[in-house]
Coordinates of C-alpha atoms and ligand atoms in Angstrom, one line a residue:
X929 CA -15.5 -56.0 -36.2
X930 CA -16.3 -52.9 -34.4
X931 CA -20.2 -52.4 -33.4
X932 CA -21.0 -49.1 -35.0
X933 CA -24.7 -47.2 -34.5
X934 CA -26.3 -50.8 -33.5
X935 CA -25.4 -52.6 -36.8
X936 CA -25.2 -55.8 -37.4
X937 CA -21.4 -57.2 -36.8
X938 CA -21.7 -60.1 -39.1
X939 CA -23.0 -58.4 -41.7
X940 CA -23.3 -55.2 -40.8
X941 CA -20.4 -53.6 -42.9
X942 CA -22.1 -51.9 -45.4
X943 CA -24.8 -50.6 -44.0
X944 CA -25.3 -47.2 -41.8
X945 CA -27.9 -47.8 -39.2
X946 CA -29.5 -50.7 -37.2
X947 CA -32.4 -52.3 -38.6
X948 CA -36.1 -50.8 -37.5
X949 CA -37.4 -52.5 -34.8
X950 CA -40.4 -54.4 -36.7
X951 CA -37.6 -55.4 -39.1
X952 CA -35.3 -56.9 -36.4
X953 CA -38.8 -58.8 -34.6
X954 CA -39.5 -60.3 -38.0
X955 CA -36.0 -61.7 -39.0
X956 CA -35.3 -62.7 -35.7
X957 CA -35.6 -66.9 -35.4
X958 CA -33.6 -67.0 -32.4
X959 CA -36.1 -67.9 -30.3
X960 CA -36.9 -70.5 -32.3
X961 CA -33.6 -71.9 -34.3
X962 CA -32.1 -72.2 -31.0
X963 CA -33.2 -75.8 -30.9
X964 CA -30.5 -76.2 -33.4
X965 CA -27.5 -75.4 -31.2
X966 CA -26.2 -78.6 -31.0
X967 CA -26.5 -79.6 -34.4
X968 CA -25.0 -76.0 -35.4
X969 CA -21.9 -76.5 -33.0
X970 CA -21.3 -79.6 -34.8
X971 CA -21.3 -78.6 -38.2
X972 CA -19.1 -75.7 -37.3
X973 CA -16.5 -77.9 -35.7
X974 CA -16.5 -80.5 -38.6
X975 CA -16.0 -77.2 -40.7
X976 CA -13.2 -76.2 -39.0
X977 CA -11.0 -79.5 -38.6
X978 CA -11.5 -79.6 -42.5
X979 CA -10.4 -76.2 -42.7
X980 CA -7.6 -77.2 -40.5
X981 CA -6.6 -80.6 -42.5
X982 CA -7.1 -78.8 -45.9
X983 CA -4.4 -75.3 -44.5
X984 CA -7.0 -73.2 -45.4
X985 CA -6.3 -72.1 -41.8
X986 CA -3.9 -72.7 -39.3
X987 CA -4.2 -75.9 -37.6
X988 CA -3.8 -73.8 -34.0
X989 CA -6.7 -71.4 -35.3
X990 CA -8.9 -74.4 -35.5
X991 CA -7.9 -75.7 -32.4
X992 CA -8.7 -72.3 -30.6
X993 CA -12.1 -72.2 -32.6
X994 CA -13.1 -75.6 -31.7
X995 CA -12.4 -75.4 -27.6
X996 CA -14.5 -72.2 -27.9
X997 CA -17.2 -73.8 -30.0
X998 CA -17.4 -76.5 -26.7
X999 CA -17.2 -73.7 -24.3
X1000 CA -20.3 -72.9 -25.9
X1001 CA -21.7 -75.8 -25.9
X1002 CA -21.2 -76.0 -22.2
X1003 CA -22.5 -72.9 -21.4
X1004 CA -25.9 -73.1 -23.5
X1005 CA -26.6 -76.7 -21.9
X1006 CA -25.5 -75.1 -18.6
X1007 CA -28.1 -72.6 -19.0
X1008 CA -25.9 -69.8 -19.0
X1009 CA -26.0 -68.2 -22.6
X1010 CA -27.9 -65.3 -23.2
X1011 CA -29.3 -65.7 -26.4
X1012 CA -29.8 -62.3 -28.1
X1013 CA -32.6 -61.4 -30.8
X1014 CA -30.4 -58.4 -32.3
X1015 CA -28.4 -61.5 -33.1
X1016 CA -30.9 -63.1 -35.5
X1017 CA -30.4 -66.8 -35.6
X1018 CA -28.8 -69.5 -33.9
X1019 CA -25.8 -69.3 -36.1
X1020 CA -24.7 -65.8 -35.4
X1021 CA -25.7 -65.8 -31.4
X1022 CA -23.0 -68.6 -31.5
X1023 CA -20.2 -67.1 -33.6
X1024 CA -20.8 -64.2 -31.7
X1025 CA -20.1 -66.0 -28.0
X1026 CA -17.3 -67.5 -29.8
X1027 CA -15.7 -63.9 -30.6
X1028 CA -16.2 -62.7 -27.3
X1029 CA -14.8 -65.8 -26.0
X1030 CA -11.3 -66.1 -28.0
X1031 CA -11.4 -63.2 -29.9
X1032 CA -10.7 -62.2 -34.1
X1033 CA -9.5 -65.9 -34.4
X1034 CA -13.4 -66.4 -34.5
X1035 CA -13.9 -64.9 -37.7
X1036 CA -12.1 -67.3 -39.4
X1037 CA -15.1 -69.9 -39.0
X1038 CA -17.2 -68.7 -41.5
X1039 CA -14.1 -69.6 -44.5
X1040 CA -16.1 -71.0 -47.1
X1041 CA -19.5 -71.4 -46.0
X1042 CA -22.4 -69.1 -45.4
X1043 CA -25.5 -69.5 -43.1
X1044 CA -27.5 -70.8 -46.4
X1045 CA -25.6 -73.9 -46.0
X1046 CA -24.9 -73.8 -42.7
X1047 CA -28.7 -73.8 -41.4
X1048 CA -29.4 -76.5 -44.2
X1049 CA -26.9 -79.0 -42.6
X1050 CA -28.4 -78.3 -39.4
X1051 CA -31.9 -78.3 -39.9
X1052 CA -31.3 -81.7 -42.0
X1053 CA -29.2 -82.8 -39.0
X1054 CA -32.2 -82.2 -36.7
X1055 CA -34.9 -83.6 -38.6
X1056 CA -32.7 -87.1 -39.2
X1057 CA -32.2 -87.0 -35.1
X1058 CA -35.9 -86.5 -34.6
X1059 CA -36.9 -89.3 -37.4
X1060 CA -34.2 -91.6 -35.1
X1061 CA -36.6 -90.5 -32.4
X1062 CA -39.9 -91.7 -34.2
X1063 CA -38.8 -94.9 -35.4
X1064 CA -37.9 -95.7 -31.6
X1065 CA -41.2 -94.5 -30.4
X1066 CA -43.1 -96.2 -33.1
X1067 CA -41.1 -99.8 -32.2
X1068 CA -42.2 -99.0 -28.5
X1069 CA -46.0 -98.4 -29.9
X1070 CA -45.2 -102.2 -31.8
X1071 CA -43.6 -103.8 -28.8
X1072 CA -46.7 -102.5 -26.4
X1073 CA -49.2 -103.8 -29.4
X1074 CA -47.9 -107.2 -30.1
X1075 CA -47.4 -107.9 -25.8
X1076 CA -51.1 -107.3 -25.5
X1077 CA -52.4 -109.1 -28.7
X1078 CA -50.3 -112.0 -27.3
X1079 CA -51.9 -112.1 -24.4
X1080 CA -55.3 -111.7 -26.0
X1081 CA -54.8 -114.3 -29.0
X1082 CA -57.8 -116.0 -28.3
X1083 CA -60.7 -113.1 -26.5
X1084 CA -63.5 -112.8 -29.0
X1085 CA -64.3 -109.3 -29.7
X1086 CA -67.2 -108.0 -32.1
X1087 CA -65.6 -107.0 -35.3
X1088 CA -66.8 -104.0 -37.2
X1089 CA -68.0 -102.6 -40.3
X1090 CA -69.4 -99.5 -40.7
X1091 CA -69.2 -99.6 -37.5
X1092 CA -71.7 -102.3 -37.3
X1093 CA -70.8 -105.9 -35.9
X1094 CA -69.5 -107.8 -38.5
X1095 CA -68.6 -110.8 -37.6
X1096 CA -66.5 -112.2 -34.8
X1097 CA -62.5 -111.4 -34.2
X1098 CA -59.8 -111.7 -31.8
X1099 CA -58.5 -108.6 -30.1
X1100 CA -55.3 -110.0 -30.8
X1101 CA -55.7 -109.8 -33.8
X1102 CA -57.4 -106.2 -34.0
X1103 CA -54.3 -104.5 -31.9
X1104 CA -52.0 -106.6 -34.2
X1105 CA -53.6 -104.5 -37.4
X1106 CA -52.2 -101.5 -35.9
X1107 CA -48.4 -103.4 -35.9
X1108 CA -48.6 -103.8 -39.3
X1109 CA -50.0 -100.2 -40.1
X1110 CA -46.8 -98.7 -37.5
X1111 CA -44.3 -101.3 -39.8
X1112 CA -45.4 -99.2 -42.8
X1113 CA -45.1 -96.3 -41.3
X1114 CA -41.5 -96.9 -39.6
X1115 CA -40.8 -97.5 -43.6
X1116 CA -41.8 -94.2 -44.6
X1117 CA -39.4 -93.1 -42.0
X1118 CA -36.6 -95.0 -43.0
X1119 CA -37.1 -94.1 -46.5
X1120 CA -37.1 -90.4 -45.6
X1121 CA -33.9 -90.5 -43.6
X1122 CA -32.4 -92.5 -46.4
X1123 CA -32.3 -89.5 -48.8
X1124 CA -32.2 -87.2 -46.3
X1125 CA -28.9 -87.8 -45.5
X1126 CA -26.3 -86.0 -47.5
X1127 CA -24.4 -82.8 -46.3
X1128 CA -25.1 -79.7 -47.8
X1129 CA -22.1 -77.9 -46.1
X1130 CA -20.0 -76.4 -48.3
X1131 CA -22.4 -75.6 -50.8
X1132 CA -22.0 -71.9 -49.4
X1133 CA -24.2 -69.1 -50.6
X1134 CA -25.4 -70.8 -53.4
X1135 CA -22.3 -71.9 -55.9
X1136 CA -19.9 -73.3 -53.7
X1137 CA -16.8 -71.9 -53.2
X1138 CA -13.2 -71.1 -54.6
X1139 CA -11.2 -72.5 -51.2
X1140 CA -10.1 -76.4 -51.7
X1141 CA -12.5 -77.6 -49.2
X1142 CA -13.2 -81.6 -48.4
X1143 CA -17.5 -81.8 -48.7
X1144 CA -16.6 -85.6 -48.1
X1145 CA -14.6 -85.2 -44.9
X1146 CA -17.7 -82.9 -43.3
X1147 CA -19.9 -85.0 -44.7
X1148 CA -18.6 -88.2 -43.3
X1149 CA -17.6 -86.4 -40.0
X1150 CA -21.1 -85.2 -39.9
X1151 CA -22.5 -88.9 -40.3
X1152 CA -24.0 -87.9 -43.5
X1153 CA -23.7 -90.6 -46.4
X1154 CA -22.4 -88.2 -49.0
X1155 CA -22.0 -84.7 -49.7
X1156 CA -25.1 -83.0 -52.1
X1157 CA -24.4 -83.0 -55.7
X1158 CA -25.4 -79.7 -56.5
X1159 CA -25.2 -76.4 -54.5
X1160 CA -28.7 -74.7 -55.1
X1161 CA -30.5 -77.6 -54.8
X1162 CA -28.7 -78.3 -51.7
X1163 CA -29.1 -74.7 -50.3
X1164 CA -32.8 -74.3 -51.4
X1165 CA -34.8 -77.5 -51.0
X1166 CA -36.3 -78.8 -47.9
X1167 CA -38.2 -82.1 -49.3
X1168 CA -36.4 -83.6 -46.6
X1169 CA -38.5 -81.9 -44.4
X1170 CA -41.8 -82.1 -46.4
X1171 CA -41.2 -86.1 -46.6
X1172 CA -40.6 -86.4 -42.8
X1173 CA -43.8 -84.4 -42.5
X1174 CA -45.8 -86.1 -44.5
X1175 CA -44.4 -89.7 -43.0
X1176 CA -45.3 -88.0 -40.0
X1177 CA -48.5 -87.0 -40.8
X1178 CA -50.0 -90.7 -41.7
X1179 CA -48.7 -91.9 -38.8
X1180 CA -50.4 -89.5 -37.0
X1181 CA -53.3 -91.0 -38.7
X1182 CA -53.1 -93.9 -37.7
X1183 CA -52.4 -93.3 -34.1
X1184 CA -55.9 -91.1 -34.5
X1185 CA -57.6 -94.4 -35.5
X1186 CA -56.3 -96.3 -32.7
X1187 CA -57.1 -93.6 -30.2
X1188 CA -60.6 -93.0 -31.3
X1189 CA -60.9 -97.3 -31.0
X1190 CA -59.9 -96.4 -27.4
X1191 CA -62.4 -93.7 -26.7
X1192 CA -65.3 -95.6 -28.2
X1193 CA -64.0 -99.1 -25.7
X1194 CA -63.7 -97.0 -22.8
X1195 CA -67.5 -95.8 -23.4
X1196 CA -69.7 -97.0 -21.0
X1197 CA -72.2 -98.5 -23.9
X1198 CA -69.2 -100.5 -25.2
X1199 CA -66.9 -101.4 -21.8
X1200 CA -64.7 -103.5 -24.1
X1201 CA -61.5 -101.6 -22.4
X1202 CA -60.5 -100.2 -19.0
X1203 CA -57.8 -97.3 -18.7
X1204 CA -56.6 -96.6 -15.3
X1205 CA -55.9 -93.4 -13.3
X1206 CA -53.1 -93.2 -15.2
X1207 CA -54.3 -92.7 -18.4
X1208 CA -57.1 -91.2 -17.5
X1209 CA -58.8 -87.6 -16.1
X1210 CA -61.5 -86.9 -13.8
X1211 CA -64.3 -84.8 -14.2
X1212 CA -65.0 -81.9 -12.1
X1213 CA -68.6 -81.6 -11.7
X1214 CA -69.6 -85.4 -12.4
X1215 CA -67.7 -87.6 -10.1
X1216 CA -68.1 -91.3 -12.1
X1217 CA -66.5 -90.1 -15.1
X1218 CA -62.8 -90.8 -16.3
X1219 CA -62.3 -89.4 -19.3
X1220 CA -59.5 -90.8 -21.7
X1221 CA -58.3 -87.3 -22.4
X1222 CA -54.6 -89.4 -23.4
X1223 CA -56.8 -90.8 -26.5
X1224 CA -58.1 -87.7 -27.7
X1225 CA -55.4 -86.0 -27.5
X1226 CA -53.7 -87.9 -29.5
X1227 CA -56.5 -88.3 -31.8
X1228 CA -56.4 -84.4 -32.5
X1229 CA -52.9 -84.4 -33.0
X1230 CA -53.4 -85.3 -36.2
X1231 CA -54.8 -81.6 -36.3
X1232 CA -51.1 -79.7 -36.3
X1233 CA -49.0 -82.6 -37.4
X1234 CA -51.1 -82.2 -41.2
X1235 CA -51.4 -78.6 -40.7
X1236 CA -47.5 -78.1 -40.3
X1237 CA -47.2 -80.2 -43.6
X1238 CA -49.6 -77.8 -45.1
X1239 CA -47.8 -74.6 -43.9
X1240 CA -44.2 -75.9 -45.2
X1241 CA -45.6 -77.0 -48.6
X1242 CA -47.2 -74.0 -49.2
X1243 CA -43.7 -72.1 -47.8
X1244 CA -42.0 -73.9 -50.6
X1245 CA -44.4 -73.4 -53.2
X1246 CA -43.3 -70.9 -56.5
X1247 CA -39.8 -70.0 -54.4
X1248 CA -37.4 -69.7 -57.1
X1249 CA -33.6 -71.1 -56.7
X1250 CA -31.6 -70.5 -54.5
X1251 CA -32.2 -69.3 -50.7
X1252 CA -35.4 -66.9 -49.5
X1253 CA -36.2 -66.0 -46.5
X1254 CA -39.1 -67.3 -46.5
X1255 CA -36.9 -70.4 -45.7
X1256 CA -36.4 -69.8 -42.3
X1257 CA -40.2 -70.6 -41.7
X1258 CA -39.7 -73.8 -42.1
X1259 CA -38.3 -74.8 -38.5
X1260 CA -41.6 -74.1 -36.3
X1261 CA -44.0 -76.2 -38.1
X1262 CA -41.5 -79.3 -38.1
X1263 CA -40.4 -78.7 -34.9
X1264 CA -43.7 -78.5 -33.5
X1265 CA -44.6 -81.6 -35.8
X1266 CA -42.1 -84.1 -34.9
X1267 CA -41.6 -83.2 -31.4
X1268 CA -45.7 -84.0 -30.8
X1269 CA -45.6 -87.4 -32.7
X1270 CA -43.1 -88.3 -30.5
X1271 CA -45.4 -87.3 -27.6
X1272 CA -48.2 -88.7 -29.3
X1273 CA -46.3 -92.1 -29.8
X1274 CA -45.3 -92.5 -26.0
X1275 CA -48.7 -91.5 -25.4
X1276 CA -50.1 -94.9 -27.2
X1277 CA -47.8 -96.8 -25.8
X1278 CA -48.5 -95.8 -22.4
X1279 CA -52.2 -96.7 -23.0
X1280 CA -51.7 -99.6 -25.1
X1281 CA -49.8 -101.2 -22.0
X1282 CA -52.3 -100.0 -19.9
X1283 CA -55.9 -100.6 -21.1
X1284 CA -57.0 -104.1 -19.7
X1285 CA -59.9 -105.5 -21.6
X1286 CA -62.7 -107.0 -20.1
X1287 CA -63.4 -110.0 -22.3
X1288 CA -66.9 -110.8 -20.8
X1289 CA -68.3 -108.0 -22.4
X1290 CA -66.4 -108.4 -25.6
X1291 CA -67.8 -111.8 -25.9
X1292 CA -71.5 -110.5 -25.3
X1293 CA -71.0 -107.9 -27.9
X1294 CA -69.4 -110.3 -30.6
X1295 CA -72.2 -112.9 -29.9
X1296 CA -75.0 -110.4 -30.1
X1297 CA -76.3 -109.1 -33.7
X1298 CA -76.1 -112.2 -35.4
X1299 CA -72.4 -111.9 -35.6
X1300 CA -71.9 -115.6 -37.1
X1301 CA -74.7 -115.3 -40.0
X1302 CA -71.5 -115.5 -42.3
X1303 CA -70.6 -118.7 -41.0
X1304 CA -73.7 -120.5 -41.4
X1305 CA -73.8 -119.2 -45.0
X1306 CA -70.3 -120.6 -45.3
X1307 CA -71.7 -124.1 -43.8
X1308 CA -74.6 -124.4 -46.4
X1309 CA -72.3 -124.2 -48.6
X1310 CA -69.9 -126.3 -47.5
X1311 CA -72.3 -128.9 -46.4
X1312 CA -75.0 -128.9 -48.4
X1313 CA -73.5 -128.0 -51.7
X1314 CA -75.7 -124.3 -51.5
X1315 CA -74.1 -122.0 -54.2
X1316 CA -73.3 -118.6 -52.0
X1317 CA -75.7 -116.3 -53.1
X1318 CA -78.6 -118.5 -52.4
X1319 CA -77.1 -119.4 -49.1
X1320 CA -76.8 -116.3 -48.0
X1321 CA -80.2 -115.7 -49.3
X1322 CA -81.1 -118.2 -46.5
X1323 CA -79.2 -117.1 -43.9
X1324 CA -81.2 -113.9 -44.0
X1325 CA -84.3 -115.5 -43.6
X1326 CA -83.1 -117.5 -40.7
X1327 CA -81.7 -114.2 -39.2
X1328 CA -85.3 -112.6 -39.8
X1329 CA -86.8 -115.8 -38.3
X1330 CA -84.6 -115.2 -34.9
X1331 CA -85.1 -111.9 -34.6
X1332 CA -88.7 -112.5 -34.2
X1333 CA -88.5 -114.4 -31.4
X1334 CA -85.4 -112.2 -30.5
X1335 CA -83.1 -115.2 -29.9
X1336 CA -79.6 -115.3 -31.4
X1337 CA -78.7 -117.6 -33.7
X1338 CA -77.2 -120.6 -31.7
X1339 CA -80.4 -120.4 -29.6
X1340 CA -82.7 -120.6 -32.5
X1341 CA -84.4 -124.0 -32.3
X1342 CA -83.9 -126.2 -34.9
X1343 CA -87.3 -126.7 -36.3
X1344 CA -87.3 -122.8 -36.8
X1345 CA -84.3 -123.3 -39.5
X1346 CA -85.7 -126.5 -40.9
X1347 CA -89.0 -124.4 -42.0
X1348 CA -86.9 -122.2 -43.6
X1349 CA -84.1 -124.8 -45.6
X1350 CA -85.3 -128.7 -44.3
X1351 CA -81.7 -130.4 -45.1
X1352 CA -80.4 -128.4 -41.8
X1353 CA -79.2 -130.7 -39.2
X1354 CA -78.1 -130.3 -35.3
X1355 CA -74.8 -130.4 -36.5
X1356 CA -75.0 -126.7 -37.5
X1357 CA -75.1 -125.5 -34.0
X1358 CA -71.2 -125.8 -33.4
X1359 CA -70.4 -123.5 -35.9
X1360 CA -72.8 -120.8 -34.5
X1361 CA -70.5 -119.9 -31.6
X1362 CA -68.5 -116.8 -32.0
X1363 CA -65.6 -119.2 -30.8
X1364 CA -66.1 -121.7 -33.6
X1365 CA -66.0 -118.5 -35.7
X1366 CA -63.4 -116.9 -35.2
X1367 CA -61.2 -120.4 -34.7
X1368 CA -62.5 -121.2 -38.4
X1369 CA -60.7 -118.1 -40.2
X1370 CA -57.6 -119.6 -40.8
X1371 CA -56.4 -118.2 -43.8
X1372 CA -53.3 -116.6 -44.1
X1373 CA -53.8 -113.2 -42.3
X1374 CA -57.3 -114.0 -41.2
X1375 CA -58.4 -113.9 -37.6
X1376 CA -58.2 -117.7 -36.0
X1377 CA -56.0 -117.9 -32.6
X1378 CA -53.9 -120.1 -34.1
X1379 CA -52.6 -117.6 -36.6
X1380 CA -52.6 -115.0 -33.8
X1381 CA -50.3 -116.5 -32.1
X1382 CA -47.9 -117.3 -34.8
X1383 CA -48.5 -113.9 -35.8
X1384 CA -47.1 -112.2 -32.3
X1385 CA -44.5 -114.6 -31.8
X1386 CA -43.0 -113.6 -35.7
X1387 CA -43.8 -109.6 -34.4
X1388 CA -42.1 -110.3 -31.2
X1389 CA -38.8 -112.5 -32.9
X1390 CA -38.8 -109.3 -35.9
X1391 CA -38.6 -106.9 -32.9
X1392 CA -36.5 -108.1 -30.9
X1393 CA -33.9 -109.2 -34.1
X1394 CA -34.0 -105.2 -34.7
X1395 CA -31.7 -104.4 -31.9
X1396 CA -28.7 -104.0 -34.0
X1397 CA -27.5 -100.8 -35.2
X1398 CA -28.0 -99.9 -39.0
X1399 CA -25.1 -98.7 -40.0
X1400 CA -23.1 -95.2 -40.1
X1401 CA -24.9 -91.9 -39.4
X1402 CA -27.5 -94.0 -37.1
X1403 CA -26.2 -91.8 -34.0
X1404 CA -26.9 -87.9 -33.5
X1405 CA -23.7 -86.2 -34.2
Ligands
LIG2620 N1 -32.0 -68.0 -39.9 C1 -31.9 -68.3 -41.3 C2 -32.9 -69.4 -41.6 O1 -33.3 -70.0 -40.8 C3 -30.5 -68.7 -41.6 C4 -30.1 -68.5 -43.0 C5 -30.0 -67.0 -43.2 N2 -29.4 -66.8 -44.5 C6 -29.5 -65.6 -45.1 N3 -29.1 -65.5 -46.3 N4 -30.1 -64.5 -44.5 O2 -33.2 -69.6 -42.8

């Protein structure tokens, strides 16, 4: 393996010059794939005890290879590996620092695999280490959620509809919405790891390979559930990456939603929510603001969590079987995806744990624009027999009635309701108040403290339950 007019030593052999410059910058993913190292190292050493086990190579070979492979290891997480471009990739800067380390014995690593497979198992094994990462974050964002809609089982809070007040909630059970949304999501996540997780090592270039390898013995070393069935597929698809991406990407979502909730709180107009210093910025010309820059951010990160799903699915799109290069362009946008979800998920649950409401004003705001009208429809037709339609016909004259005299609806007097529908009675007053409201919807999933509670408490019981491990390949490698 001598280096002869700059070519490449690992694959170098047939070919008389080094590559043109341009060509070298636009192969090279070193800078890049190096986030793979520690997944790479593993793969190579479960490759080479099986090697070992199988006497495709001497057992002392693959004892040599795999004390250099953690040399390597050492010195990359010391800092203390030069990574080099005219390398390429992750996979050759290593094998290289392995040759110069214990010499020709290195070349007997690369038996029965190629870098198709190889960067396939370790791009899979990242991805499954960085979904492991996101379901954690996401319980956190749960955890934070269902603490503070505990607390807040019973504040009243406007809710919305287009953005209009609706009718009365809890803010329990508005941040407990968002635990259901992160329960689907942590789903998606799940379900993406699930099939994720079978080895494509060993599937070599493309059509596996003539040595008597064991794909179950990397595979299980490797935490991986089973080998892959069929070498091009295994070599050539990344869905496992598109799924994660798009798992990621409605998450993301939903984090936007709760983030924009936040900015509108924090506005001064609304005041429903206080972030402290912590969470929040100063501004450097008007001194009274604090900006929730936290929140927005992780409202726009929806921006390049989507985008990266776009990129990769167009990547994939029309590539015919098996390997292109085009391939390799598939570890930024993931990278950069997953890696800011997580960010984005600490984020939230920094604020969520944070943000202290101030339920004086919520209680104004869900008292004011007739927020109960819907209850005293629901009264005239539970009390005095009125079918719904007409009773909310009614209720909209009584709400035209008080805003004339600009009066909400508990303070409307009486007489003012009995022009309008005569049978009306005193009584009707106690289910005006947002609290009689909101303490009235007690059907399953509805709003009432009293579900609230029982809601949290199941959240909080479901959480905590989780704490066991799931079984084999739960653990990076
Ligand atoms: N750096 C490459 C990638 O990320 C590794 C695989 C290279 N394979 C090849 N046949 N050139 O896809």
């Amino acid at each position: 393996m001598t280096e002869t007019a700059g070519r490449n030593r690992m694959w170098g052999g047939r070919f008389a010059a080094a590559p043109d410059a341009i060509m070298a910058e636009i192969n090279a993913s070193i800078d890049f794939d190096k986030a793979l190292y520690r997944q790479d190292i593993a793969g190579s050493k479960a490759h080479v005890a099986m090697l070992a086990d199988r006497g495709i190579i001497a057992a002392e070979d693959a004892l040599e290879i795999a004390r250099g492979l953690d040399a390597v290891l050492a010195e990359i997480e010391a800092g203390d590996f030069a990574f080099s471009r005219a390398l390429e990739d992750i996979h050759m800067n290593v094998e290289a620092r392995l040759a110069e380390l214990i010499g020709p014995t290195a070349g007997r690593l690369h038996t029965a695999r190629s870098r198709n497979d190889q960067v396939a198992t370790d791009f899979r094994l990242w991805v499954r280490d960085a979904l492991d990462t996101l379901d954690a974050g996401m319980k956190d964002v749960q955890t934070a959620l269902v603490e503070k809609a505990a607390e807040h089982a019973r504040t009243v809070m406007p809710g919305f509809t287009h953005l209009q007040t609706a009718q009365p909630v809890t803010f329990g059970h508005h941040l407990l919405a968002y635990v259901e949304m992160l329960s689907r999501d942590r789903g998606r996540v799940a379900d993406a790891r699930k099939r994720l997780n079978e080895c494509p090592l060993g599937s070599a270039a493309l059509a596996g390979t003539s040595f008597p390898i064991d794909r179950h013995a990397t595979a299980a070393a490797l935490g991986f559930d089973r080998p892959t069935a069929n070498s091009l597929d295994a070599v050539s698809d990344r869905d496992f990456a598109l799924e994660s991406l798009a798992a990621a990407s409605i998450a993301s979502v939903h984090l936007s939603r709760l983030a924009e909730e936040i900015v509108i709180w924090c506005s001064a107009p609304f005041s429903f929510v206080r972030l402290s210093d912590r969470f929040t910025t100063g501004s450097s010309i008007m001194p009274q603001k604090r900006n929730p820059d936290a929140a927005e951010l992780v409202r726009a990160k929806v921006g390049r969590i989507l985008g990266s799903f776009t990129t990769l699915t167009v990547v994939m799109k029309g590539l015919p079987l098996a390997y292109s290069k085009d391939m390799q362009e598939d570890k930024e946008p993931t990278f950069d995806a997953l890696t800011n979800l997580s960010l984005a998920l600490a984020a939230t649950a920094g604020m969520v744990r944070d943000l202290e409401p101030d339920p004086r004003a919520m209680r104004k705001a869900a008292g004011a624009s007739y927020a109960t009208a819907t209850d005293l429809a629901d009264w005239l037709v539970r009390v005095l027999g009125l079918p719904f339609r007409e009773a909310h016909h009614v209720t909209g004259s009584i709400v035209a009635a008080a805003a004339e005299k600009g009066v909400s609806l508990d303070r409307l007097p009486l007489s003012d309701m009995q022009a309008i529908e005569p049978r009306i009675g005193e009584e009707v007053r106690a289910v005006l108040t947002v609290d009689a409201s909101v303490k009235s919807r007690t059907s399953y999933g509805g709003t009432a403290p009293a579900n609230v509670r029982r809601q949290a408490a199941a959240w909080t019981r479901r959480l905590k339950a989780e704490g066991k491990p799931r079984g084999r390949g739960r653990r990076a490698p």
